[in-house]
Short mmCIF file of C-alpha atoms and ligand atoms in Angstrom, two decimals:
data_model
loop_
_atom_site.label_atom_id
_atom_site.label_comp_id
_atom_site.label_asym_id
_atom_site.label_seq_id
_atom_site.Cartn_x
_atom_site.Cartn_y
_atom_site.Cartn_z
CA MET F 1 24.56 11.83 -21.40
CA PRO F 2 23.07 14.54 -23.54
CA ARG F 3 19.36 14.38 -23.60
CA SER F 4 19.78 13.63 -27.48
CA ASP F 5 21.32 10.47 -26.43
CA LEU F 6 18.82 9.57 -24.08
CA ARG F 7 15.72 9.69 -26.70
CA ALA F 8 18.00 7.79 -29.40
CA LYS F 9 19.16 5.06 -26.90
CA SER F 10 15.78 4.37 -25.28
CA VAL F 11 13.25 4.92 -28.45
CA GLU F 12 13.87 1.40 -28.13
CA SER F 13 12.58 0.07 -24.62
CA PRO F 14 10.22 2.57 -23.49
CA LEU F 15 8.26 1.50 -20.63
CA TYR F 16 4.25 1.69 -21.26
CA VAL F 17 2.35 3.23 -18.62
CA TYR F 18 -1.21 2.13 -17.70
CA THR F 19 -3.56 3.32 -14.76
CA ALA F 20 -7.20 1.45 -14.04
CA ILE F 21 -10.31 3.90 -15.07
CA ASP F 22 -13.49 2.01 -13.72
CA ARG F 23 -11.29 -0.93 -13.07
CA ARG F 24 -10.10 -0.87 -16.89
CA LEU F 25 -6.90 -1.03 -17.76
CA VAL F 26 -6.00 2.44 -19.60
CA TRP F 27 -2.50 3.08 -21.41
CA VAL F 28 -1.13 6.67 -20.00
CA GLY F 29 1.70 7.22 -22.06
CA THR F 30 5.35 6.44 -22.41
CA LEU F 31 8.01 6.82 -20.00
CA ASN F 32 11.92 6.61 -20.98
CA LEU F 33 14.45 5.84 -18.41
CA ASP F 34 18.05 6.20 -18.28
CA ASP F 35 20.08 5.77 -15.29
CA SER F 36 23.70 4.26 -17.41
CA SER F 37 25.83 7.61 -16.39
CA GLY F 38 28.40 4.85 -14.79
CA GLU F 39 28.43 7.80 -12.17
CA VAL F 40 27.56 6.49 -8.28
CA PRO F 41 25.24 7.31 -6.88
CA ARG F 42 23.54 6.87 -10.32
CA PRO F 43 22.13 10.14 -11.59
CA ILE F 44 18.58 9.66 -13.79
CA LEU F 45 17.45 11.38 -16.72
CA ALA F 46 13.62 10.48 -17.79
CA ASP F 47 11.26 11.58 -20.48
CA PHE F 48 7.30 11.14 -20.14
CA ARG F 49 4.27 11.52 -22.66
CA TYR F 50 0.84 11.11 -22.70
CA ALA F 51 -0.03 8.76 -25.29
CA PRO F 52 -2.20 10.50 -27.90
CA SER F 53 -5.50 8.25 -27.05
CA TYR F 54 -5.51 9.12 -23.66
CA LEU F 55 -5.11 12.77 -24.17
CA ALA F 56 -8.33 12.18 -26.45
CA SER F 57 -10.14 10.27 -23.69
CA PRO F 58 -12.59 12.26 -21.74
CA ALA F 59 -11.83 9.87 -18.48
CA ALA F 60 -8.52 10.98 -18.94
CA TYR F 61 -7.08 12.67 -15.45
CA PRO F 62 -3.31 14.45 -14.91
CA LEU F 63 -0.86 11.89 -13.24
CA ASP F 64 0.10 15.44 -11.62
CA PRO F 65 -2.66 18.06 -11.91
CA ILE F 66 0.65 20.51 -10.96
CA ASN F 67 3.36 19.41 -12.45
CA LEU F 68 2.07 16.72 -15.64
CA PRO F 69 -1.12 18.50 -16.81
CA LEU F 70 -2.76 16.89 -19.84
CA ARG F 71 -0.64 18.45 -22.40
CA ASP F 72 1.42 16.79 -25.41
CA GLU F 73 4.67 17.55 -24.36
CA VAL F 74 7.47 15.53 -23.11
CA PHE F 75 7.66 16.19 -19.63
CA ARG F 76 11.60 15.90 -18.64
CA THR F 77 13.48 15.35 -15.27
CA THR F 78 16.77 14.81 -13.85
CA SER F 79 15.85 13.84 -10.37
CA ARG F 80 13.39 10.92 -8.79
CA PHE F 81 11.47 13.70 -7.05
CA HIS F 82 10.83 16.39 -9.50
CA VAL F 83 8.18 16.85 -12.23
CA LEU F 84 7.82 12.99 -13.11
CA GLY F 85 7.58 12.25 -8.97
CA ALA F 86 3.92 10.53 -9.33
CA LEU F 87 5.60 7.77 -11.69
CA PHE F 88 8.26 7.16 -9.18
CA ASP F 89 5.65 7.30 -6.20
CA ALA F 90 4.59 3.88 -7.57
CA ALA F 91 7.90 2.75 -8.30
CA PRO F 92 10.16 0.69 -6.12
CA ASP F 93 11.98 3.05 -3.52
CA ALA F 94 14.89 2.25 -1.14
CA TRP F 95 14.35 -0.67 0.22
CA GLY F 96 13.34 -2.28 -2.50
CA ARG F 97 16.08 -1.38 -4.63
CA SER F 98 18.24 -3.35 -1.65
CA VAL F 99 16.02 -6.24 -2.24
CA ILE F 100 16.22 -6.01 -5.84
CA ARG F 101 19.78 -5.66 -5.91
CA ALA F 102 20.11 -8.73 -3.28
CA ASP F 103 17.88 -10.93 -5.64
CA ASN F 104 20.27 -9.63 -8.90
CA ALA F 105 23.92 -11.13 -7.16
CA GLY F 106 24.33 -7.73 -5.42
CA LEU F 107 24.26 -5.65 -8.95
CA MET F 108 21.96 -3.00 -9.20
CA PRO F 109 19.44 -3.89 -12.22
CA SER F 110 18.84 -0.68 -14.79
CA GLU F 111 16.17 1.98 -13.09
CA ARG F 112 13.77 0.28 -16.54
CA GLU F 113 14.40 -2.97 -14.66
CA VAL F 114 13.19 -1.96 -11.35
CA PHE F 115 10.22 -0.32 -12.64
CA VAL F 116 9.30 -3.57 -14.46
CA ARG F 117 9.90 -5.31 -11.10
CA GLY F 118 7.37 -3.23 -9.42
CA ARG F 119 4.81 -5.90 -10.66
CA GLY F 120 1.95 -2.95 -10.83
CA LEU F 121 2.05 -3.40 -7.03
CA GLY F 122 3.52 -0.04 -6.06
CA VAL F 123 1.32 2.55 -4.11
CA GLY F 124 -1.29 3.87 -6.07
CA SER F 125 -2.86 2.84 -9.91
CA LEU F 126 0.04 3.21 -11.78
CA LEU F 127 1.63 0.02 -13.93
CA PHE F 128 4.71 -0.04 -15.44
CA ALA F 129 4.70 -2.85 -18.69
CA PRO F 130 8.43 -3.08 -20.97
CA GLN F 131 5.45 -4.21 -24.13
CA MET F 132 1.88 -2.54 -24.83
CA LEU F 133 -0.64 -4.41 -22.85
CA ASP F 134 -4.09 -5.46 -24.36
CA GLU F 135 -6.31 -3.08 -22.93
CA ALA F 136 -8.97 -4.89 -23.21
CA VAL F 137 -8.16 -7.49 -20.95
CA ASP F 138 -9.62 -7.80 -16.97
CA LEU F 139 -6.96 -6.05 -14.97
CA ALA F 140 -7.01 -9.18 -12.37
CA SER F 141 -5.80 -11.16 -15.42
CA LEU F 142 -2.96 -9.75 -16.12
CA PRO F 143 0.56 -11.22 -15.54
CA GLN F 144 1.21 -9.02 -12.70
CA ALA F 145 -1.72 -9.26 -11.00
CA SER F 146 -1.84 -12.86 -10.63
CA ALA F 147 2.02 -12.70 -9.47
CA HIS F 148 2.67 -14.38 -6.17
CA VAL F 149 1.87 -11.95 -3.05
CA ALA F 150 3.04 -13.64 0.43
CA GLY F 151 -0.30 -14.40 2.63
CA PHE F 152 -0.40 -13.81 6.19
CA GLU F 153 1.00 -17.48 7.46
CA GLU F 154 4.58 -16.48 5.07
CA ILE F 155 5.15 -13.58 7.32
CA GLN F 156 7.55 -15.39 9.41
CA THR F 157 9.52 -16.50 6.21
CA VAL F 158 9.53 -13.70 4.84
CA GLU F 159 10.54 -11.31 7.91
CA ALA F 160 13.86 -13.95 7.90
CA VAL F 161 14.73 -13.78 4.53
CA LEU F 162 14.63 -9.69 4.71
CA ALA F 163 16.43 -9.72 8.04
CA THR F 164 19.53 -11.82 6.14
CA ILE F 165 19.13 -9.39 2.73
CA ASP F 166 19.20 -6.49 5.69
CA GLU F 167 22.29 -7.87 7.15
CA GLY F 168 24.27 -7.94 3.95
CA GLY F 169 23.59 -12.25 3.86
CA GLN F 170 22.74 -14.41 0.49
CA VAL F 171 19.86 -14.87 -0.52
CA ASP F 172 18.94 -18.53 -0.80
CA ASP F 173 16.81 -19.70 -4.68
CA ALA F 174 14.38 -21.36 -2.69
CA TRP F 175 13.18 -17.89 -1.25
CA ARG F 176 13.24 -15.84 -4.53
CA ASP F 177 9.25 -15.71 -4.90
CA LEU F 178 8.67 -14.79 -1.61
CA LEU F 179 11.02 -11.68 -2.34
CA ALA F 180 9.34 -10.10 -4.90
CA SER F 181 6.11 -8.81 -2.71
CA SER F 182 9.02 -6.86 -0.77
CA TRP F 183 10.38 -4.64 -3.22
CA ASP F 184 6.83 -3.27 -4.87
CA ILE F 185 6.10 -0.61 -2.29
CA GLY F 186 8.43 2.47 -1.30
CA GLY F 187 10.25 3.37 1.61
CA ALA F 188 13.53 2.51 3.52
CA ARG F 189 12.52 0.40 6.23
CA PRO F 190 12.38 -3.76 5.77
CA LYS F 191 8.80 -4.41 4.26
CA THR F 192 6.36 -6.72 2.39
CA ILE F 193 2.97 -6.74 0.98
CA VAL F 194 0.71 -9.46 2.11
CA ARG F 195 -2.68 -10.73 0.99
CA ASP F 196 -5.36 -11.38 3.66
CA GLN F 197 -7.79 -14.63 3.01
CA ALA F 198 -9.95 -12.22 2.22
CA GLY F 199 -7.61 -10.85 -1.17
CA GLU F 200 -7.47 -7.41 1.00
CA LEU F 201 -3.62 -5.98 0.46
CA TRP F 202 -1.38 -4.65 3.71
CA ILE F 203 1.95 -3.58 4.65
CA ALA F 204 3.85 -5.60 6.82
CA LYS F 205 6.54 -3.63 8.23
CA PHE F 206 9.82 -5.52 9.99
CA PRO F 207 11.81 -5.03 12.33
CA ARG F 208 15.75 -4.08 12.02
CA ALA F 209 18.30 -5.62 14.38
CA ARG F 210 20.07 -2.18 15.33
CA ASP F 211 16.52 -0.49 16.09
CA SER F 212 16.52 0.32 20.07
CA PHE F 213 12.94 0.23 20.32
CA ASP F 214 10.55 -1.99 18.81
CA ARG F 215 9.54 0.86 16.44
CA GLN F 216 6.39 -1.53 14.71
CA ARG F 217 4.89 -1.20 18.58
CA VAL F 218 5.48 2.45 18.61
CA GLU F 219 4.35 3.00 15.53
CA TRP F 220 0.93 0.73 16.12
CA ALA F 221 0.38 3.13 18.97
CA ASN F 222 1.17 6.06 17.21
CA LEU F 223 -1.63 5.41 14.93
CA GLU F 224 -3.89 4.52 17.38
CA MET F 225 -3.74 7.64 19.58
CA ALA F 226 -3.97 9.16 15.74
CA ARG F 227 -7.61 7.25 15.46
CA ASP F 228 -8.59 8.27 19.24
CA ILE F 229 -7.59 11.92 18.23
CA GLY F 230 -10.02 11.67 15.23
CA MET F 231 -7.83 11.33 12.49
CA ASP F 232 -7.75 9.40 9.44
CA VAL F 233 -5.96 6.12 9.86
CA PRO F 234 -5.97 2.91 8.22
CA GLN F 235 -6.45 -0.54 10.13
CA ALA F 236 -3.50 -1.46 11.84
CA GLN F 237 -2.59 -4.43 13.98
CA LEU F 238 0.53 -6.39 15.35
CA ILE F 239 1.80 -9.77 15.42
CA GLU F 240 4.49 -11.14 16.97
CA GLY F 241 7.69 -11.93 14.41
CA ARG F 242 10.85 -13.64 15.11
CA PHE F 243 12.96 -10.30 15.99
CA GLY F 244 10.18 -8.43 17.04
CA ALA F 245 6.68 -7.24 16.35
CA VAL F 246 5.67 -6.86 12.99
CA LEU F 247 3.16 -4.15 12.57
CA LEU F 248 0.28 -4.90 9.31
CA VAL F 249 -1.32 -1.65 7.83
CA HIS F 250 -3.92 -1.93 5.82
CA ARG F 251 -3.65 -0.55 1.95
CA PHE F 252 -6.05 2.47 1.69
CA ASP F 253 -5.36 2.53 -2.69
CA ARG F 254 -6.71 -0.89 -3.16
CA ALA F 255 -9.71 -2.47 -2.20
CA VAL F 256 -11.31 -5.78 -2.98
CA GLU F 257 -14.53 -5.01 -5.04
CA GLY F 258 -16.75 -8.58 -6.27
CA GLN F 259 -14.08 -10.37 -8.51
CA GLY F 260 -11.54 -7.30 -8.91
CA THR F 261 -9.84 -5.19 -6.91
CA SER F 262 -9.81 -0.92 -7.38
CA ARG F 263 -7.05 0.57 -7.59
CA ARG F 264 -7.01 4.66 -6.68
CA HIS F 265 -4.48 7.21 -7.84
CA TYR F 266 -1.71 8.65 -5.03
CA LEU F 267 0.77 11.06 -4.98
CA SER F 268 3.24 11.82 -2.50
CA ALA F 269 3.10 15.60 -1.63
CA ALA F 270 7.18 15.28 -3.00
CA SER F 271 5.62 14.98 -6.65
CA LEU F 272 3.30 17.73 -6.13
CA ILE F 273 5.86 20.20 -4.67
CA SER F 274 8.48 18.78 -6.81
CA PRO F 275 11.33 20.06 -5.16
CA SER F 276 14.70 21.51 -7.70
CA PRO F 277 16.92 18.97 -8.40
CA SER F 278 19.77 21.60 -7.70
CA PHE F 279 18.17 22.51 -3.94
CA ASP F 280 20.75 22.13 -1.61
CA LYS F 281 20.19 20.26 1.32
CA ARG F 282 22.17 22.99 3.20
CA ASP F 283 19.62 25.74 2.41
CA MET F 284 17.04 23.60 4.26
CA ASP F 285 16.74 26.30 6.53
CA ARG F 286 16.85 29.32 4.18
CA PRO F 287 14.20 31.28 2.80
CA GLN F 288 14.43 28.56 -0.44
CA GLY F 289 14.34 25.77 2.19
CA VAL F 290 11.20 27.18 4.23
CA ALA F 291 9.41 27.55 1.17
CA THR F 292 9.58 23.88 -0.51
CA PHE F 293 9.92 21.92 3.04
CA SER F 294 7.27 23.10 5.16
CA TYR F 295 3.72 22.29 6.43
CA ALA F 296 2.66 25.68 5.20
CA ARG F 297 3.68 24.40 1.67
CA VAL F 298 1.72 21.31 1.63
CA ALA F 299 -1.29 23.21 2.95
CA ASP F 300 -0.61 25.24 -0.07
CA VAL F 301 -0.98 22.35 -2.46
CA ILE F 302 -4.03 21.26 -0.41
CA LYS F 303 -5.87 24.45 -1.19
CA ARG F 304 -4.77 23.88 -4.71
CA ILE F 305 -5.71 20.58 -5.12
CA SER F 306 -8.15 19.08 -2.39
CA SER F 307 -12.09 18.74 -3.05
CA SER F 308 -12.68 19.47 0.68
CA PRO F 309 -9.74 22.04 1.64
CA ALA F 310 -11.24 22.95 5.00
CA ARG F 311 -11.20 19.69 6.07
CA ASP F 312 -7.72 18.47 4.69
CA LEU F 313 -6.01 21.56 6.05
CA GLN F 314 -7.24 20.79 9.81
CA GLU F 315 -6.29 17.40 9.40
CA LEU F 316 -2.74 18.11 8.06
CA TYR F 317 -2.31 20.99 11.06
CA ALA F 318 -3.62 17.84 13.27
CA ARG F 319 -0.78 15.89 11.69
CA MET F 320 1.67 18.41 12.26
CA VAL F 321 1.15 18.62 16.19
CA LEU F 322 0.97 14.95 16.26
CA ASN F 323 4.38 14.63 14.91
CA VAL F 324 5.42 17.31 17.13
CA ALA F 325 3.75 15.78 20.17
CA ILE F 326 4.94 11.81 19.39
CA HIS F 327 8.46 13.65 18.07
CA ASN F 328 7.99 11.84 14.52
CA THR F 329 10.69 14.02 13.17
CA ASP F 330 10.91 11.87 10.26
CA ASP F 331 7.98 13.84 8.53
CA HIS F 332 9.45 14.45 5.16
CA LEU F 333 7.46 14.95 2.08
CA LYS F 334 7.08 11.47 1.04
CA ASN F 335 5.38 10.46 4.13
CA THR F 336 2.48 12.36 3.35
CA GLY F 337 0.64 11.62 0.55
CA PHE F 338 -2.72 12.34 -1.63
CA LEU F 339 -5.30 9.90 -2.88
CA LYS F 340 -7.40 10.77 -5.92
CA HIS F 341 -10.95 11.15 -5.19
CA GLU F 342 -13.79 8.68 -5.82
CA ASP F 343 -15.53 10.31 -7.87
CA GLY F 344 -12.25 10.49 -10.70
CA ARG F 345 -13.66 12.99 -12.76
CA THR F 346 -13.18 16.10 -10.47
CA GLY F 347 -9.45 15.73 -11.17
CA ARG F 348 -9.73 16.50 -7.15
CA TYR F 349 -7.93 14.91 -4.47
CA ARG F 350 -8.25 13.96 -0.66
CA LEU F 351 -5.11 13.83 1.96
CA SER F 352 -4.61 9.80 1.83
CA PRO F 353 -4.91 8.18 5.86
CA LEU F 354 -1.83 8.51 7.93
CA PHE F 355 0.95 6.27 7.69
CA ASP F 356 4.65 6.42 8.81
CA VAL F 357 4.20 8.09 12.14
CA VAL F 358 7.21 6.88 14.25
CA THR F 359 8.86 8.41 17.26
CA GLN F 360 12.37 9.31 16.10
CA GLU F 361 15.58 8.86 18.33
CA GLY F 362 18.20 11.34 17.53
CA SER F 363 17.03 14.12 15.49
CA ALA F 364 15.81 17.26 17.37
CA LYS F 365 14.47 18.63 14.31
CA HIS F 366 11.41 18.20 11.89
CA MET F 367 12.36 17.53 7.80
CA LEU F 368 9.78 20.05 7.67
CA HIS F 369 9.56 23.66 8.67
CA ILE F 370 6.80 23.84 11.53
CA GLY F 371 6.17 27.62 12.40
CA PRO F 372 8.04 31.25 12.77
CA VAL F 373 11.22 28.61 15.05
CA GLY F 374 11.62 26.41 11.92
CA ARG F 375 11.81 23.17 12.03
CA GLU F 376 11.91 22.79 16.07
CA SER F 377 9.68 20.67 17.31
CA SER F 378 7.60 22.68 20.14
CA PHE F 379 3.70 23.08 20.61
CA ASP F 380 4.53 26.55 20.82
CA ASN F 381 6.23 26.90 17.22
CA ALA F 382 3.27 24.59 15.86
CA LEU F 383 0.68 27.28 17.54
CA ALA F 384 2.47 29.95 15.79
CA GLY F 385 2.22 28.21 12.85
CA ALA F 386 -1.26 27.79 12.43
CA ALA F 387 -2.13 31.38 10.27
CA ARG F 388 0.47 30.26 7.67
CA MET F 389 -1.64 26.70 7.01
CA SER F 390 -5.21 29.20 7.10
CA ILE F 391 -5.80 27.69 10.82
CA LYS F 392 -7.20 30.46 13.02
CA PRO F 393 -6.20 30.56 16.18
CA LYS F 394 -9.10 29.15 18.32
CA ALA F 395 -9.07 26.04 16.14
CA ALA F 396 -5.19 25.45 16.70
CA GLN F 397 -5.92 25.99 20.63
CA GLU F 398 -8.38 22.93 19.91
CA ILE F 399 -6.63 20.96 18.27
CA ILE F 400 -3.49 21.52 20.09
CA GLY F 401 -5.57 20.25 23.42
CA ARG F 402 -7.35 17.30 21.20
CA VAL F 403 -3.59 16.10 20.36
CA GLN F 404 -2.24 16.86 23.98
CA ASP F 405 -4.96 15.03 25.75
CA VAL F 406 -4.52 11.82 23.54
CA THR F 407 -0.68 11.79 23.59
CA SER F 408 -0.71 12.86 27.28
CA ARG F 409 -2.00 9.20 27.71
CA ARG F 410 0.37 7.76 25.30
CA HIS F 411 1.84 5.32 28.51
CA ASP F 412 -1.71 3.22 28.21
CA TYR F 413 -1.02 2.80 24.45
CA TYR F 414 2.38 1.62 24.80
CA ALA F 415 1.45 -0.89 27.34
CA ARG F 416 -1.36 -2.05 25.14
CA ALA F 417 1.41 -2.47 22.43
CA GLY F 418 3.59 -4.79 24.51
CA LEU F 419 6.35 -2.22 24.52
CA THR F 420 9.01 -2.91 28.06
CA ASP F 421 9.38 -0.36 30.84
CA ARG F 422 12.99 0.06 29.16
CA GLU F 423 12.01 0.66 25.63
CA ILE F 424 9.23 3.41 27.33
CA GLU F 425 12.17 4.93 28.93
CA VAL F 426 13.89 5.34 25.90
CA ILE F 427 11.13 6.93 24.01
CA ASP F 428 10.27 9.11 26.80
CA ARG F 429 13.53 11.02 26.21
CA CYS F 430 12.76 11.23 22.43
CA MET F 431 9.95 13.33 23.29
CA SER F 432 11.50 17.36 23.27
CA ALA F 433 8.27 18.83 23.03
CA TRP F 434 6.93 17.68 26.53
CA HIS F 435 10.33 18.39 27.99
CA LEU F 436 10.00 21.84 26.46
CA LEU F 437 6.31 22.22 28.26
CA GLU F 438 7.96 20.82 31.60
CA ASP F 439 10.97 23.80 31.24
CA PHE F 440 8.45 26.05 30.83
CA GLU F 441 6.38 25.18 33.71
CA GLU F 442 9.21 26.21 35.94
CA ASP F 443 9.50 29.62 34.06
CA PRO F 444 7.21 31.73 35.72
CA ASP F 445 7.01 34.49 32.82
CA HIS F 446 6.33 31.66 30.20
CA VAL F 447 2.93 31.51 29.26
CA PRO F 448 2.93 27.90 27.21
CA ALA F 449 1.00 27.58 23.76
CA ALA F 450 -1.00 24.73 25.20
CA ARG F 451 -1.00 22.09 27.79
CA PRO F 452 -3.06 18.97 28.65
CA ARG F 453 -6.42 19.55 29.71
CA GLY F 454 -6.32 16.40 31.90
N1 ATP N 1 -1.43 2.18 4.10
C1 ATP N 1 -1.09 2.28 3.49
N2 ATP N 1 -1.91 1.81 2.16
C2 ATP N 1 -0.88 2.26 1.03
N3 ATP N 1 0.24 2.42 0.92
C3 ATP N 1 0.95 2.71 1.91
C4 ATP N 1 0.29 3.00 2.85
N4 ATP N 1 1.30 3.23 3.81
C5 ATP N 1 2.32 3.54 3.25
N5 ATP N 1 2.06 3.37 2.25
C6 ATP N 1 2.93 4.04 0.79
O1 ATP N 1 4.20 2.96 1.56
C7 ATP N 1 5.51 4.08 1.28
C8 ATP N 1 6.37 3.49 2.72
O2 ATP N 1 5.62 3.14 3.40
P1 ATP N 1 6.18 3.88 5.17
O3 ATP N 1 6.12 5.34 4.93
O4 ATP N 1 5.23 3.55 6.28
O5 ATP N 1 7.57 2.88 5.17
P2 ATP N 1 9.13 3.44 5.64
O6 ATP N 1 9.89 2.46 5.13
O7 ATP N 1 8.64 3.65 7.16
O8 ATP N 1 9.24 4.95 4.99
P3 ATP N 1 10.57 6.00 5.70
O9 ATP N 1 11.34 5.69 3.99
O10 ATP N 1 9.97 7.02 5.49
O11 ATP N 1 11.16 5.71 6.60
C9 ATP N 1 4.74 5.44 1.67
O12 ATP N 1 5.45 6.16 1.23
C10 ATP N 1 3.56 5.26 0.68
O13 ATP N 1 3.56 5.88 -0.44
MG1 MG N 2 7.65 6.61 4.77
#
């Protein structure tokens, strides 16, 4: 569809984009979405324009400091990851879309409807409304804010309903109310948002029938190792579900304060890097792939937007080494995020706390380039990649040593997580960086990058 048609068609039905500044609702701009071309998978056409009142406000901040500067301009895209990624970050993602479809008699509603169904509970501060909202109302009294969010006591019921959906089954009408909590937040795995008794929000991640080990227990163990390495990690706990453990991770973008909840603006590294819609995945290991999908590129973003670049670079580097050590090769750009600095006026960001660190089976290469040997999962590659991320060799050695110290004791964490010996065997087989180290130990000519001190 030509762009002029998009404008003509969607003029009737824009979405109004709001954020929260000092816990007040502020109209940011207008989003037009169109995915009605009839093609499968459905391509997207979207445009966004800041509201004049927002541009005139001294409190305004750009939704994306790199791709969406505060200018009176129509920002357009044909991809969910490009230019307007900041808005798509806050909308339902692959998992949410499959639940919405199940709730919609198996038909995928329009992109606009998907955004509205997110109810403002997606990651970060943004919310999308089909009509203009009264900015004078308290955020807590918005219909979106009062919509049902599952309580801890409902987790097992949600788990059973989502498992039915995951296996292609029909959803009983009685459970519709519960479903809504499970499509607001991003990612591809089954999950839901839950509220604890104090009103704090958590993300519950559920098992899948086909998982060959309990991924929730492994993620919990990985998060606890990261915490002991000294990384910024949200509170996490395991509870027993019907089909395995359920991982609960505290939401880092919301905080209950007095009568209300504060919302922090969030941006994924994918949005900030904004890969070209024409990028062909087969070019992943060619120069354009290296320039776009690499830890070095995320480091460049940190240098541009972080209020504490030296600390964030070290944290990013440690996360990269951890991903090598625990074989989390699913380290794609949506699995790194940034939160706007508490003092929003600076327009600066910090790396968000860590999330989605799961040991992966069957994928030898990382999603992001690590060092001179590309996406190879080895400590040597990570050490050699340090310079490009502005980490000095001594600091890199120190970080690798710290990560190895803790992760070499991973069996203690697995035991605390309740993993079985059979599961641990499967997980151990995934650890290719450690296997490489063992091979090197047998090779008298090789001097390894680092090895555990313990
Ligand atoms: N603790 C948290 N607080 C707030 N938002 C979070 C938190 N953890 C994750 N998120 C957001 O939710 C999204 C989905 O979470 P996560 O990446 O853990 O799920 P996933 O389904 O395993 O993802 P993937 O599709 O990468 O496998 C993240 O991309 C991030 O935007
Ligand atoms: Mg993820």
